[in-house]
């Protein structure tokens, strides 16, 4: 423990230049007396650390003194620094560890970038737009179970049912601000959204991690399969020039990239587009985002659904009872 603390003091001094004894004591969660002894130990070991007297006193390393404690080049440290998701590390119960790692990374950065410039110029905001923060009470315990290969017994509320499950947690994925747990259950790999996990217990036993399982490959294939399954049908629509420009904003990436757009436009600049869509109701909701700048050509049942919805809306806005 003391060796780790001495290393932490040294990297903090190297990263920040000047640090008070009170700040070091707070960061290391020890008394001032302990910090005084640790600094004396560093000096005795030949580390050129000296004290600065006065109201703004504290400790500094000798000007120009540098020690490579982490083996990182400055560019490697910059890349790792940019990869840090501070709030997400805190969600996982690793906030203090992440802060310590960032301090060590700062020590490897060029001096002109250790003044907070990296944090001033780059900010990571992982959650999706207009999304509320999820309840993540179980996330630290789940992360520990994943790391230590311990099964979980949990209550899970899906859209269809609420049931208890025993699962073997294999990995955690952060997607669009939401946390997902990938597990092995009933000899199959499955994905659960952590915000829907209710009562949970980490079991006092271990499981063998499946040989050859690749979390990234599993997740990538799951997304591809989900997008295909969600859009099994095709629809033909007409879009105005404005709507054509809004496809990137209003259509999911899978639908947009697979769209077939006619080369010729009509006299008003409208083009025919063939899209992958889901159910009739789901397709209608997506196309209604374009308002009057989209017209469904087919299939007939989708065109009829659009007419039904638009007719109902017309009644509502005319002050009539749509029945």
PDB file of C-alpha atoms in Angstrom:
ATOM      1  CA  UNK A   1       0.000   0.000   0.000  1.00  0.00           C
ATOM      2  CA  UNK A   2       2.782   2.431   0.865  1.00  0.00           C
ATOM      3  CA  UNK A   3       4.655   1.753  -2.368  1.00  0.00           C
ATOM      4  CA  UNK A   4       1.486   2.523  -4.323  1.00  0.00           C
ATOM      5  CA  UNK A   5       1.002   5.733  -2.330  1.00  0.00           C
ATOM      6  CA  UNK A   6       4.583   6.860  -2.914  1.00  0.00           C
ATOM      7  CA  UNK A   7       4.137   6.256  -6.617  1.00  0.00           C
ATOM      8  CA  UNK A   8       0.886   8.226  -6.565  1.00  0.00           C
ATOM      9  CA  UNK A   9       2.572  11.174  -4.799  1.00  0.00           C
ATOM     10  CA  UNK A  10       5.427  11.168  -7.290  1.00  0.00           C
ATOM     11  CA  UNK A  11       3.186  11.045 -10.371  1.00  0.00           C
ATOM     12  CA  UNK A  12       0.944  13.762  -8.918  1.00  0.00           C
ATOM     13  CA  UNK A  13       3.922  16.055  -8.340  1.00  0.00           C
ATOM     14  CA  UNK A  14       5.237  15.342 -11.821  1.00  0.00           C
ATOM     15  CA  UNK A  15       1.849  15.988 -13.423  1.00  0.00           C
ATOM     16  CA  UNK A  16       0.817  19.096 -11.485  1.00  0.00           C
ATOM     17  CA  UNK A  17       4.146  20.667 -10.591  1.00  0.00           C
ATOM     18  CA  UNK A  18       3.120  22.094  -7.219  1.00  0.00           C
ATOM     19  CA  UNK A  19       0.845  20.377  -4.717  1.00  0.00           C
ATOM     20  CA  UNK A  20       0.033  21.184  -1.088  1.00  0.00           C
ATOM     21  CA  UNK A  21       0.412  18.572   1.635  1.00  0.00           C
ATOM     22  CA  UNK A  22      -3.314  18.890   2.366  1.00  0.00           C
ATOM     23  CA  UNK A  23      -4.166  18.107  -1.262  1.00  0.00           C
ATOM     24  CA  UNK A  24      -1.890  15.056  -1.278  1.00  0.00           C
ATOM     25  CA  UNK A  25      -3.399  13.825   1.989  1.00  0.00           C
ATOM     26  CA  UNK A  26      -6.924  14.195   0.596  1.00  0.00           C
ATOM     27  CA  UNK A  27      -6.061  12.436  -2.663  1.00  0.00           C
ATOM     28  CA  UNK A  28      -4.299   9.544  -0.897  1.00  0.00           C
ATOM     29  CA  UNK A  29      -6.891   9.454   1.916  1.00  0.00           C
ATOM     30  CA  UNK A  30      -4.236   9.554   4.666  1.00  0.00           C
ATOM     31  CA  UNK A  31      -3.193  11.997   7.392  1.00  0.00           C
ATOM     32  CA  UNK A  32      -0.845  14.946   6.939  1.00  0.00           C
ATOM     33  CA  UNK A  33       1.689  13.191   9.170  1.00  0.00           C
ATOM     34  CA  UNK A  34       1.719  10.241   6.769  1.00  0.00           C
ATOM     35  CA  UNK A  35       2.324  12.572   3.805  1.00  0.00           C
ATOM     36  CA  UNK A  36       5.250  14.204   5.632  1.00  0.00           C
ATOM     37  CA  UNK A  37       6.811  10.771   6.243  1.00  0.00           C
ATOM     38  CA  UNK A  38       6.217   9.718   2.633  1.00  0.00           C
ATOM     39  CA  UNK A  39       7.868  12.853   1.232  1.00  0.00           C
ATOM     40  CA  UNK A  40      10.857  12.286   3.544  1.00  0.00           C
ATOM     41  CA  UNK A  41      11.050   8.709   2.200  1.00  0.00           C
ATOM     42  CA  UNK A  42      11.071   9.965  -1.388  1.00  0.00           C
ATOM     43  CA  UNK A  43      13.862  12.427  -0.577  1.00  0.00           C
ATOM     44  CA  UNK A  44      15.882   9.672   1.133  1.00  0.00           C
ATOM     45  CA  UNK A  45      15.490   7.564  -2.020  1.00  0.00           C
ATOM     46  CA  UNK A  46      17.124  10.299  -4.097  1.00  0.00           C
ATOM     47  CA  UNK A  47      13.970  11.872  -5.563  1.00  0.00           C
ATOM     48  CA  UNK A  48      14.572  15.667  -5.772  1.00  0.00           C
ATOM     49  CA  UNK A  49      11.377  16.753  -4.028  1.00  0.00           C
ATOM     50  CA  UNK A  50      11.497  19.928  -1.958  1.00  0.00           C
ATOM     51  CA  UNK A  51       9.058  21.961   0.100  1.00  0.00           C
ATOM     52  CA  UNK A  52       7.845  25.473  -0.654  1.00  0.00           C
ATOM     53  CA  UNK A  53       7.209  27.649   2.382  1.00  0.00           C
ATOM     54  CA  UNK A  54       4.506  30.268   2.875  1.00  0.00           C
ATOM     55  CA  UNK A  55       0.714  30.477   2.578  1.00  0.00           C
ATOM     56  CA  UNK A  56       0.832  28.870  -0.859  1.00  0.00           C
ATOM     57  CA  UNK A  57       3.444  26.348   0.161  1.00  0.00           C
ATOM     58  CA  UNK A  58       3.570  22.674  -0.639  1.00  0.00           C
ATOM     59  CA  UNK A  59       5.854  20.341  -2.521  1.00  0.00           C
ATOM     60  CA  UNK A  60       7.554  20.449  -5.907  1.00  0.00           C
ATOM     61  CA  UNK A  61       9.986  18.354  -7.904  1.00  0.00           C
ATOM     62  CA  UNK A  62      13.272  19.896  -8.957  1.00  0.00           C
ATOM     63  CA  UNK A  63      12.794  21.887 -12.173  1.00  0.00           C
ATOM     64  CA  UNK A  64      13.418  19.712 -15.205  1.00  0.00           C
ATOM     65  CA  UNK A  65      13.356  16.451 -13.267  1.00  0.00           C
ATOM     66  CA  UNK A  66      11.357  13.762 -15.049  1.00  0.00           C
ATOM     67  CA  UNK A  67      10.981  10.078 -14.390  1.00  0.00           C
ATOM     68  CA  UNK A  68       9.317   7.690 -16.850  1.00  0.00           C
ATOM     69  CA  UNK A  69       7.157   5.589 -14.516  1.00  0.00           C
ATOM     70  CA  UNK A  70       4.627   4.278 -16.991  1.00  0.00           C
ATOM     71  CA  UNK A  71       6.611   3.547 -20.143  1.00  0.00           C
ATOM     72  CA  UNK A  72       4.244   5.665 -22.254  1.00  0.00           C
ATOM     73  CA  UNK A  73       5.348   8.050 -24.959  1.00  0.00           C
ATOM     74  CA  UNK A  74       3.653  11.446 -24.994  1.00  0.00           C
ATOM     75  CA  UNK A  75       1.538  10.541 -28.033  1.00  0.00           C
ATOM     76  CA  UNK A  76       0.447   7.259 -26.416  1.00  0.00           C
ATOM     77  CA  UNK A  77      -0.557   9.152 -23.298  1.00  0.00           C
ATOM     78  CA  UNK A  78      -2.521  11.685 -25.366  1.00  0.00           C
ATOM     79  CA  UNK A  79      -4.454   8.880 -27.091  1.00  0.00           C
ATOM     80  CA  UNK A  80      -5.284   7.164 -23.794  1.00  0.00           C
ATOM     81  CA  UNK A  81      -6.237  10.478 -22.200  1.00  0.00           C
ATOM     82  CA  UNK A  82      -8.764  11.091 -24.975  1.00  0.00           C
ATOM     83  CA  UNK A  83     -10.230   7.623 -24.411  1.00  0.00           C
ATOM     84  CA  UNK A  84     -11.171   8.359 -20.796  1.00  0.00           C
ATOM     85  CA  UNK A  85     -14.902   8.455 -20.017  1.00  0.00           C
ATOM     86  CA  UNK A  86     -14.816   9.815 -16.479  1.00  0.00           C
ATOM     87  CA  UNK A  87     -18.528   9.612 -15.687  1.00  0.00           C
ATOM     88  CA  UNK A  88     -18.805   6.104 -17.122  1.00  0.00           C
ATOM     89  CA  UNK A  89     -15.822   4.960 -15.038  1.00  0.00           C
ATOM     90  CA  UNK A  90     -17.595   6.327 -11.954  1.00  0.00           C
ATOM     91  CA  UNK A  91     -20.758   4.405 -12.932  1.00  0.00           C
ATOM     92  CA  UNK A  92     -18.664   1.236 -12.939  1.00  0.00           C
ATOM     93  CA  UNK A  93     -17.322   2.013  -9.470  1.00  0.00           C
ATOM     94  CA  UNK A  94     -13.898   2.918 -10.855  1.00  0.00           C
ATOM     95  CA  UNK A  95     -13.988   6.692 -10.376  1.00  0.00           C
ATOM     96  CA  UNK A  96     -11.005   6.878  -7.987  1.00  0.00           C
ATOM     97  CA  UNK A  97      -8.978   4.409 -10.051  1.00  0.00           C
ATOM     98  CA  UNK A  98      -9.699   6.364 -13.237  1.00  0.00           C
ATOM     99  CA  UNK A  99      -8.649   9.618 -11.567  1.00  0.00           C
ATOM    100  CA  UNK A 100      -5.367   8.028 -10.468  1.00  0.00           C
ATOM    101  CA  UNK A 101      -4.766   6.691 -13.992  1.00  0.00           C
ATOM    102  CA  UNK A 102      -5.452  10.108 -15.513  1.00  0.00           C
ATOM    103  CA  UNK A 103      -2.901  11.656 -13.152  1.00  0.00           C
ATOM    104  CA  UNK A 104      -0.279   9.154 -14.307  1.00  0.00           C
ATOM    105  CA  UNK A 105      -1.163   9.853 -17.923  1.00  0.00           C
ATOM    106  CA  UNK A 106      -0.806  13.581 -17.309  1.00  0.00           C
ATOM    107  CA  UNK A 107       2.724  12.912 -16.078  1.00  0.00           C
ATOM    108  CA  UNK A 108       3.603  11.431 -19.479  1.00  0.00           C
ATOM    109  CA  UNK A 109       2.124  14.287 -21.501  1.00  0.00           C
ATOM    110  CA  UNK A 110       4.304  17.117 -22.834  1.00  0.00           C
ATOM    111  CA  UNK A 111       4.583  19.925 -20.282  1.00  0.00           C
ATOM    112  CA  UNK A 112       2.575  22.371 -22.415  1.00  0.00           C
ATOM    113  CA  UNK A 113      -0.386  19.981 -22.353  1.00  0.00           C
ATOM    114  CA  UNK A 114      -0.398  19.298 -18.602  1.00  0.00           C
ATOM    115  CA  UNK A 115      -2.098  22.556 -17.641  1.00  0.00           C
ATOM    116  CA  UNK A 116      -5.579  21.249 -18.316  1.00  0.00           C
ATOM    117  CA  UNK A 117      -5.492  21.958 -22.041  1.00  0.00           C
ATOM    118  CA  UNK A 118      -6.598  18.437 -22.921  1.00  0.00           C
ATOM    119  CA  UNK A 119      -9.639  18.691 -20.664  1.00  0.00           C
ATOM    120  CA  UNK A 120     -10.356  22.201 -21.928  1.00  0.00           C
ATOM    121  CA  UNK A 121     -10.369  21.142 -25.587  1.00  0.00           C
ATOM    122  CA  UNK A 122     -11.985  17.695 -25.475  1.00  0.00           C
ATOM    123  CA  UNK A 123     -15.155  16.627 -23.696  1.00  0.00           C
ATOM    124  CA  UNK A 124     -16.906  13.275 -24.017  1.00  0.00           C
ATOM    125  CA  UNK A 125     -20.678  13.084 -23.640  1.00  0.00           C
ATOM    126  CA  UNK A 126     -21.665   9.471 -24.321  1.00  0.00           C
ATOM    127  CA  UNK A 127     -25.442   9.489 -23.632  1.00  0.00           C
ATOM    128  CA  UNK A 128     -27.842   9.988 -26.522  1.00  0.00           C
ATOM    129  CA  UNK A 129     -29.683  13.267 -27.099  1.00  0.00           C
ATOM    130  CA  UNK A 130     -32.762  13.936 -24.949  1.00  0.00           C
ATOM    131  CA  UNK A 131     -32.211  10.739 -22.933  1.00  0.00           C
ATOM    132  CA  UNK A 132     -32.681  10.623 -19.178  1.00  0.00           C
ATOM    133  CA  UNK A 133     -30.004   9.068 -17.002  1.00  0.00           C
ATOM    134  CA  UNK A 134     -30.668   5.403 -16.293  1.00  0.00           C
ATOM    135  CA  UNK A 135     -30.808   3.812 -12.854  1.00  0.00           C
ATOM    136  CA  UNK A 136     -27.450   2.040 -12.514  1.00  0.00           C
ATOM    137  CA  UNK A 137     -27.467   0.847  -8.900  1.00  0.00           C
ATOM    138  CA  UNK A 138     -26.267  -2.640  -9.876  1.00  0.00           C
ATOM    139  CA  UNK A 139     -23.580  -1.627 -12.375  1.00  0.00           C
ATOM    140  CA  UNK A 140     -20.519  -1.790 -10.054  1.00  0.00           C
ATOM    141  CA  UNK A 141     -21.571  -5.214  -8.718  1.00  0.00           C
ATOM    142  CA  UNK A 142     -22.256  -6.493 -12.235  1.00  0.00           C
ATOM    143  CA  UNK A 143     -18.870  -5.224 -13.439  1.00  0.00           C
ATOM    144  CA  UNK A 144     -17.179  -7.049 -10.551  1.00  0.00           C
ATOM    145  CA  UNK A 145     -19.080 -10.241 -11.422  1.00  0.00           C
ATOM    146  CA  UNK A 146     -17.985  -9.945 -15.063  1.00  0.00           C
ATOM    147  CA  UNK A 147     -14.357  -9.505 -14.087  1.00  0.00           C
ATOM    148  CA  UNK A 148     -14.331 -12.334 -11.538  1.00  0.00           C
ATOM    149  CA  UNK A 149     -16.496 -14.719 -13.611  1.00  0.00           C
ATOM    150  CA  UNK A 150     -19.222 -15.071 -10.997  1.00  0.00           C
ATOM    151  CA  UNK A 151     -22.806 -16.013 -11.956  1.00  0.00           C
ATOM    152  CA  UNK A 152     -25.687 -13.663 -11.210  1.00  0.00           C
ATOM    153  CA  UNK A 153     -29.230 -14.391 -10.117  1.00  0.00           C
ATOM    154  CA  UNK A 154     -31.384 -11.449 -11.148  1.00  0.00           C
ATOM    155  CA  UNK A 155     -34.937 -10.285 -11.645  1.00  0.00           C
ATOM    156  CA  UNK A 156     -35.369  -8.937 -15.164  1.00  0.00           C
ATOM    157  CA  UNK A 157     -38.279  -6.858 -16.464  1.00  0.00           C
ATOM    158  CA  UNK A 158     -38.570  -7.239 -20.223  1.00  0.00           C
ATOM    159  CA  UNK A 159     -41.335  -5.776 -22.371  1.00  0.00           C
ATOM    160  CA  UNK A 160     -43.196  -9.084 -22.197  1.00  0.00           C
ATOM    161  CA  UNK A 161     -42.498 -10.561 -18.759  1.00  0.00           C
ATOM    162  CA  UNK A 162     -40.917 -10.188 -15.345  1.00  0.00           C
ATOM    163  CA  UNK A 163     -38.939 -13.276 -14.329  1.00  0.00           C
ATOM    164  CA  UNK A 164     -35.960 -14.463 -12.349  1.00  0.00           C
ATOM    165  CA  UNK A 165     -32.913 -15.660 -14.256  1.00  0.00           C
ATOM    166  CA  UNK A 166     -29.537 -17.207 -13.484  1.00  0.00           C
ATOM    167  CA  UNK A 167     -26.932 -15.934 -15.948  1.00  0.00           C
ATOM    168  CA  UNK A 168     -23.186 -15.992 -16.499  1.00  0.00           C
ATOM    169  CA  UNK A 169     -22.064 -12.387 -17.202  1.00  0.00           C
ATOM    170  CA  UNK A 170     -19.543 -12.207 -20.044  1.00  0.00           C
ATOM    171  CA  UNK A 171     -19.238  -8.500 -20.773  1.00  0.00           C
ATOM    172  CA  UNK A 172     -20.680  -4.993 -20.494  1.00  0.00           C
ATOM    173  CA  UNK A 173     -21.412  -2.682 -23.431  1.00  0.00           C
ATOM    174  CA  UNK A 174     -22.169   1.058 -23.377  1.00  0.00           C
ATOM    175  CA  UNK A 175     -24.299   1.967 -26.409  1.00  0.00           C
ATOM    176  CA  UNK A 176     -25.883   5.392 -26.922  1.00  0.00           C
ATOM    177  CA  UNK A 177     -25.767   6.173 -23.197  1.00  0.00           C
ATOM    178  CA  UNK A 178     -27.387   2.859 -22.209  1.00  0.00           C
ATOM    179  CA  UNK A 179     -25.562  -0.009 -20.476  1.00  0.00           C
ATOM    180  CA  UNK A 180     -26.080  -3.586 -21.661  1.00  0.00           C
ATOM    181  CA  UNK A 181     -25.023  -6.892 -20.110  1.00  0.00           C
ATOM    182  CA  UNK A 182     -24.017  -9.761 -22.405  1.00  0.00           C
ATOM    183  CA  UNK A 183     -24.485 -13.153 -20.735  1.00  0.00           C
ATOM    184  CA  UNK A 184     -24.567 -16.873 -21.298  1.00  0.00           C
ATOM    185  CA  UNK A 185     -27.907 -18.316 -20.221  1.00  0.00           C
ATOM    186  CA  UNK A 186     -29.463 -21.689 -21.076  1.00  0.00           C
ATOM    187  CA  UNK A 187     -26.441 -22.473 -23.307  1.00  0.00           C
ATOM    188  CA  UNK A 188     -27.049 -19.374 -25.454  1.00  0.00           C
ATOM    189  CA  UNK A 189     -25.615 -15.852 -25.565  1.00  0.00           C
ATOM    190  CA  UNK A 190     -28.105 -13.102 -24.763  1.00  0.00           C
ATOM    191  CA  UNK A 191     -28.196  -9.357 -24.092  1.00  0.00           C
ATOM    192  CA  UNK A 192     -30.006  -7.568 -21.242  1.00  0.00           C
ATOM    193  CA  UNK A 193     -30.418  -3.866 -20.573  1.00  0.00           C
ATOM    194  CA  UNK A 194     -29.039  -3.103 -17.118  1.00  0.00           C
ATOM    195  CA  UNK A 195     -31.654  -0.472 -16.290  1.00  0.00           C
ATOM    196  CA  UNK A 196     -34.291  -3.250 -16.351  1.00  0.00           C
ATOM    197  CA  UNK A 197     -32.496  -5.417 -13.812  1.00  0.00           C
ATOM    198  CA  UNK A 198     -34.351  -5.463 -10.502  1.00  0.00           C
ATOM    199  CA  UNK A 199     -33.276  -7.448  -7.463  1.00  0.00           C
ATOM    200  CA  UNK A 200     -29.863  -8.991  -8.084  1.00  0.00           C
ATOM    201  CA  UNK A 201     -27.444 -11.323  -6.298  1.00  0.00           C
ATOM    202  CA  UNK A 202     -23.877 -12.225  -7.238  1.00  0.00           C
ATOM    203  CA  UNK A 203     -23.426 -15.933  -6.468  1.00  0.00           C
ATOM    204  CA  UNK A 204     -20.470 -17.260  -4.495  1.00  0.00           C
ATOM    205  CA  UNK A 205     -19.181 -19.529  -7.251  1.00  0.00           C
ATOM    206  CA  UNK A 206     -17.267 -19.225 -10.524  1.00  0.00           C
ATOM    207  CA  UNK A 207     -17.911 -20.218 -14.117  1.00  0.00           C
ATOM    208  CA  UNK A 208     -15.532 -20.947 -16.986  1.00  0.00           C
ATOM    209  CA  UNK A 209     -15.422 -18.209 -19.601  1.00  0.00           C
ATOM    210  CA  UNK A 210     -16.507 -19.603 -22.990  1.00  0.00           C
ATOM    211  CA  UNK A 211     -13.478 -20.377 -25.116  1.00  0.00           C
ATOM    212  CA  UNK A 212     -13.247 -18.222 -28.242  1.00  0.00           C
ATOM    213  CA  UNK A 213     -16.017 -15.804 -27.220  1.00  0.00           C
ATOM    214  CA  UNK A 214     -15.363 -12.312 -28.631  1.00  0.00           C
ATOM    215  CA  UNK A 215     -17.509  -9.603 -27.047  1.00  0.00           C
ATOM    216  CA  UNK A 216     -16.957  -7.028 -29.806  1.00  0.00           C
ATOM    217  CA  UNK A 217     -17.705  -9.520 -32.580  1.00  0.00           C
ATOM    218  CA  UNK A 218     -20.836 -10.742 -30.775  1.00  0.00           C
ATOM    219  CA  UNK A 219     -22.111  -7.192 -30.267  1.00  0.00           C
ATOM    220  CA  UNK A 220     -21.443  -6.138 -33.873  1.00  0.00           C
ATOM    221  CA  UNK A 221     -23.304  -9.153 -35.225  1.00  0.00           C
ATOM    222  CA  UNK A 222     -26.157  -8.604 -32.742  1.00  0.00           C
ATOM    223  CA  UNK A 223     -26.650  -5.036 -33.969  1.00  0.00           C
ATOM    224  CA  UNK A 224     -26.604  -6.126 -37.603  1.00  0.00           C
ATOM    225  CA  UNK A 225     -29.097  -8.928 -36.950  1.00  0.00           C
ATOM    226  CA  UNK A 226     -31.344  -6.622 -34.898  1.00  0.00           C
ATOM    227  CA  UNK A 227     -31.465  -4.005 -37.654  1.00  0.00           C
ATOM    228  CA  UNK A 228     -32.272  -6.623 -40.291  1.00  0.00           C
ATOM    229  CA  UNK A 229     -34.989  -8.228 -38.145  1.00  0.00           C
ATOM    230  CA  UNK A 230     -36.481  -4.822 -37.348  1.00  0.00           C
ATOM    231  CA  UNK A 231     -36.818  -3.873 -41.039  1.00  0.00           C
ATOM    232  CA  UNK A 232     -37.885  -7.024 -42.958  1.00  0.00           C
ATOM    233  CA  UNK A 233     -40.220  -5.265 -45.438  1.00  0.00           C
ATOM    234  CA  UNK A 234     -39.848  -2.758 -48.290  1.00  0.00           C
ATOM    235  CA  UNK A 235     -41.738   0.430 -49.055  1.00  0.00           C
ATOM    236  CA  UNK A 236     -41.685   2.858 -51.970  1.00  0.00           C
ATOM    237  CA  UNK A 237     -42.148   6.541 -51.221  1.00  0.00           C
ATOM    238  CA  UNK A 238     -41.740   9.938 -52.878  1.00  0.00           C
ATOM    239  CA  UNK A 239     -39.634  12.585 -51.124  1.00  0.00           C
ATOM    240  CA  UNK A 240     -39.377  16.337 -51.720  1.00  0.00           C
ATOM    241  CA  UNK A 241     -35.963  18.003 -52.109  1.00  0.00           C
ATOM    242  CA  UNK A 242     -36.177  19.088 -48.457  1.00  0.00           C
ATOM    243  CA  UNK A 243     -36.981  15.536 -47.340  1.00  0.00           C
ATOM    244  CA  UNK A 244     -34.090  14.151 -49.376  1.00  0.00           C
ATOM    245  CA  UNK A 245     -31.772  16.441 -47.466  1.00  0.00           C
ATOM    246  CA  UNK A 246     -33.291  15.325 -44.148  1.00  0.00           C
ATOM    247  CA  UNK A 247     -32.863  11.573 -44.689  1.00  0.00           C
ATOM    248  CA  UNK A 248     -29.665  11.569 -42.644  1.00  0.00           C
ATOM    249  CA  UNK A 249     -31.454  13.237 -39.729  1.00  0.00           C
ATOM    250  CA  UNK A 250     -34.761  11.376 -39.796  1.00  0.00           C
ATOM    251  CA  UNK A 251     -33.958   7.809 -40.865  1.00  0.00           C
ATOM    252  CA  UNK A 252     -31.960   5.152 -38.964  1.00  0.00           C
ATOM    253  CA  UNK A 253     -28.488   4.444 -40.432  1.00  0.00           C
ATOM    254  CA  UNK A 254     -29.413   0.914 -41.574  1.00  0.00           C
ATOM    255  CA  UNK A 255     -32.478   2.192 -43.467  1.00  0.00           C
ATOM    256  CA  UNK A 256     -30.626   5.173 -44.933  1.00  0.00           C
ATOM    257  CA  UNK A 257     -27.623   3.252 -46.225  1.00  0.00           C
ATOM    258  CA  UNK A 258     -29.835   0.622 -47.860  1.00  0.00           C
ATOM    259  CA  UNK A 259     -32.144   3.127 -49.557  1.00  0.00           C
ATOM    260  CA  UNK A 260     -32.459   3.004 -53.361  1.00  0.00           C
ATOM    261  CA  UNK A 261     -32.978   6.497 -54.781  1.00  0.00           C
ATOM    262  CA  UNK A 262     -34.185   7.095 -58.333  1.00  0.00           C
ATOM    263  CA  UNK A 263     -31.799   9.049 -60.517  1.00  0.00           C
ATOM    264  CA  UNK A 264     -34.524  11.157 -62.106  1.00  0.00           C
ATOM    265  CA  UNK A 265     -36.622  13.723 -60.265  1.00  0.00           C
ATOM    266  CA  UNK A 266     -40.056  14.964 -61.305  1.00  0.00           C
ATOM    267  CA  UNK A 267     -40.848  18.553 -62.279  1.00  0.00           C
ATOM    268  CA  UNK A 268     -40.970  19.619 -58.603  1.00  0.00           C
ATOM    269  CA  UNK A 269     -37.709  17.883 -57.729  1.00  0.00           C
ATOM    270  CA  UNK A 270     -39.343  14.952 -55.908  1.00  0.00           C
ATOM    271  CA  UNK A 271     -37.640  11.546 -56.133  1.00  0.00           C
ATOM    272  CA  UNK A 272     -38.817   7.969 -55.618  1.00  0.00           C
ATOM    273  CA  UNK A 273     -37.054   6.075 -52.829  1.00  0.00           C
ATOM    274  CA  UNK A 274     -37.276   2.402 -51.842  1.00  0.00           C
ATOM    275  CA  UNK A 275     -36.676   1.801 -48.120  1.00  0.00           C
ATOM    276  CA  UNK A 276     -36.394  -1.133 -45.737  1.00  0.00           C
ATOM    277  CA  UNK A 277     -39.195  -0.833 -43.161  1.00  0.00           C
ATOM    278  CA  UNK A 278     -40.654  -2.762 -40.249  1.00  0.00           C
ATOM    279  CA  UNK A 279     -44.303  -3.381 -39.498  1.00  0.00           C
ATOM    280  CA  UNK A 280     -46.963  -1.228 -41.141  1.00  0.00           C
ATOM    281  CA  UNK A 281     -47.476   0.766 -37.934  1.00  0.00           C
ATOM    282  CA  UNK A 282     -43.724   1.241 -37.375  1.00  0.00           C
ATOM    283  CA  UNK A 283     -43.144   2.254 -41.015  1.00  0.00           C
ATOM    284  CA  UNK A 284     -45.957   4.808 -40.842  1.00  0.00           C
ATOM    285  CA  UNK A 285     -44.439   6.406 -37.740  1.00  0.00           C
ATOM    286  CA  UNK A 286     -41.022   6.720 -39.421  1.00  0.00           C
ATOM    287  CA  UNK A 287     -42.394   8.190 -42.657  1.00  0.00           C
ATOM    288  CA  UNK A 288     -44.643  10.652 -40.792  1.00  0.00           C
ATOM    289  CA  UNK A 289     -41.480  12.350 -39.554  1.00  0.00           C
ATOM    290  CA  UNK A 290     -41.207  13.919 -43.004  1.00  0.00           C
ATOM    291  CA  UNK A 291     -44.693  15.434 -42.718  1.00  0.00           C
ATOM    292  CA  UNK A 292     -46.194  16.572 -46.029  1.00  0.00           C
ATOM    293  CA  UNK A 293     -42.824  16.183 -47.757  1.00  0.00           C
ATOM    294  CA  UNK A 294     -43.260  12.409 -48.137  1.00  0.00           C
ATOM    295  CA  UNK A 295     -45.870  10.347 -50.000  1.00  0.00           C
ATOM    296  CA  UNK A 296     -46.194   6.568 -49.750  1.00  0.00           C
ATOM    297  CA  UNK A 297     -46.572   4.823 -53.123  1.00  0.00           C
ATOM    298  CA  UNK A 298     -46.677   1.269 -51.800  1.00  0.00           C
ATOM    299  CA  UNK A 299     -47.394  -1.242 -50.485  1.00  0.00           C
ATOM    300  CA  UNK A 300     -51.144  -0.478 -50.539  1.00  0.00           C
ATOM    301  CA  UNK A 301     -51.659  -1.365 -46.866  1.00  0.00           C
ATOM    302  CA  UNK A 302     -48.993   1.155 -45.802  1.00  0.00           C
ATOM    303  CA  UNK A 303     -50.537   3.853 -47.992  1.00  0.00           C
ATOM    304  CA  UNK A 304     -53.941   3.056 -46.434  1.00  0.00           C
ATOM    305  CA  UNK A 305     -52.431   3.290 -42.925  1.00  0.00           C
ATOM    306  CA  UNK A 306     -50.926   6.683 -43.714  1.00  0.00           C
ATOM    307  CA  UNK A 307     -54.298   7.912 -45.022  1.00  0.00           C
ATOM    308  CA  UNK A 308     -55.992   6.648 -41.851  1.00  0.00           C
ATOM    309  CA  UNK A 309     -53.523   8.432 -39.549  1.00  0.00           C
ATOM    310  CA  UNK A 310     -53.605  11.673 -41.519  1.00  0.00           C
ATOM    311  CA  UNK A 311     -57.412  11.569 -41.624  1.00  0.00           C
ATOM    312  CA  UNK A 312     -57.589  11.106 -37.866  1.00  0.00           C
ATOM    313  CA  UNK A 313     -55.174  13.989 -37.318  1.00  0.00           C
ATOM    314  CA  UNK A 314     -57.248  16.220 -39.596  1.00  0.00           C
ATOM    315  CA  UNK A 315     -60.329  15.511 -37.481  1.00  0.00           C
ATOM    316  CA  UNK A 316     -58.444  16.197 -34.258  1.00  0.00           C
ATOM    317  CA  UNK A 317     -57.119  19.557 -35.469  1.00  0.00           C
ATOM    318  CA  UNK A 318     -60.504  20.494 -36.886  1.00  0.00           C
ATOM    319  CA  UNK A 319     -61.950  20.068 -33.420  1.00  0.00           C
ATOM    320  CA  UNK A 320     -63.963  16.995 -34.372  1.00  0.00           C
ATOM    321  CA  UNK A 321     -64.263  13.769 -32.408  1.00  0.00           C
ATOM    322  CA  UNK A 322     -62.291  11.111 -34.334  1.00  0.00           C
ATOM    323  CA  UNK A 323     -64.403   8.412 -32.671  1.00  0.00           C
TER     324      UNK A 323
END
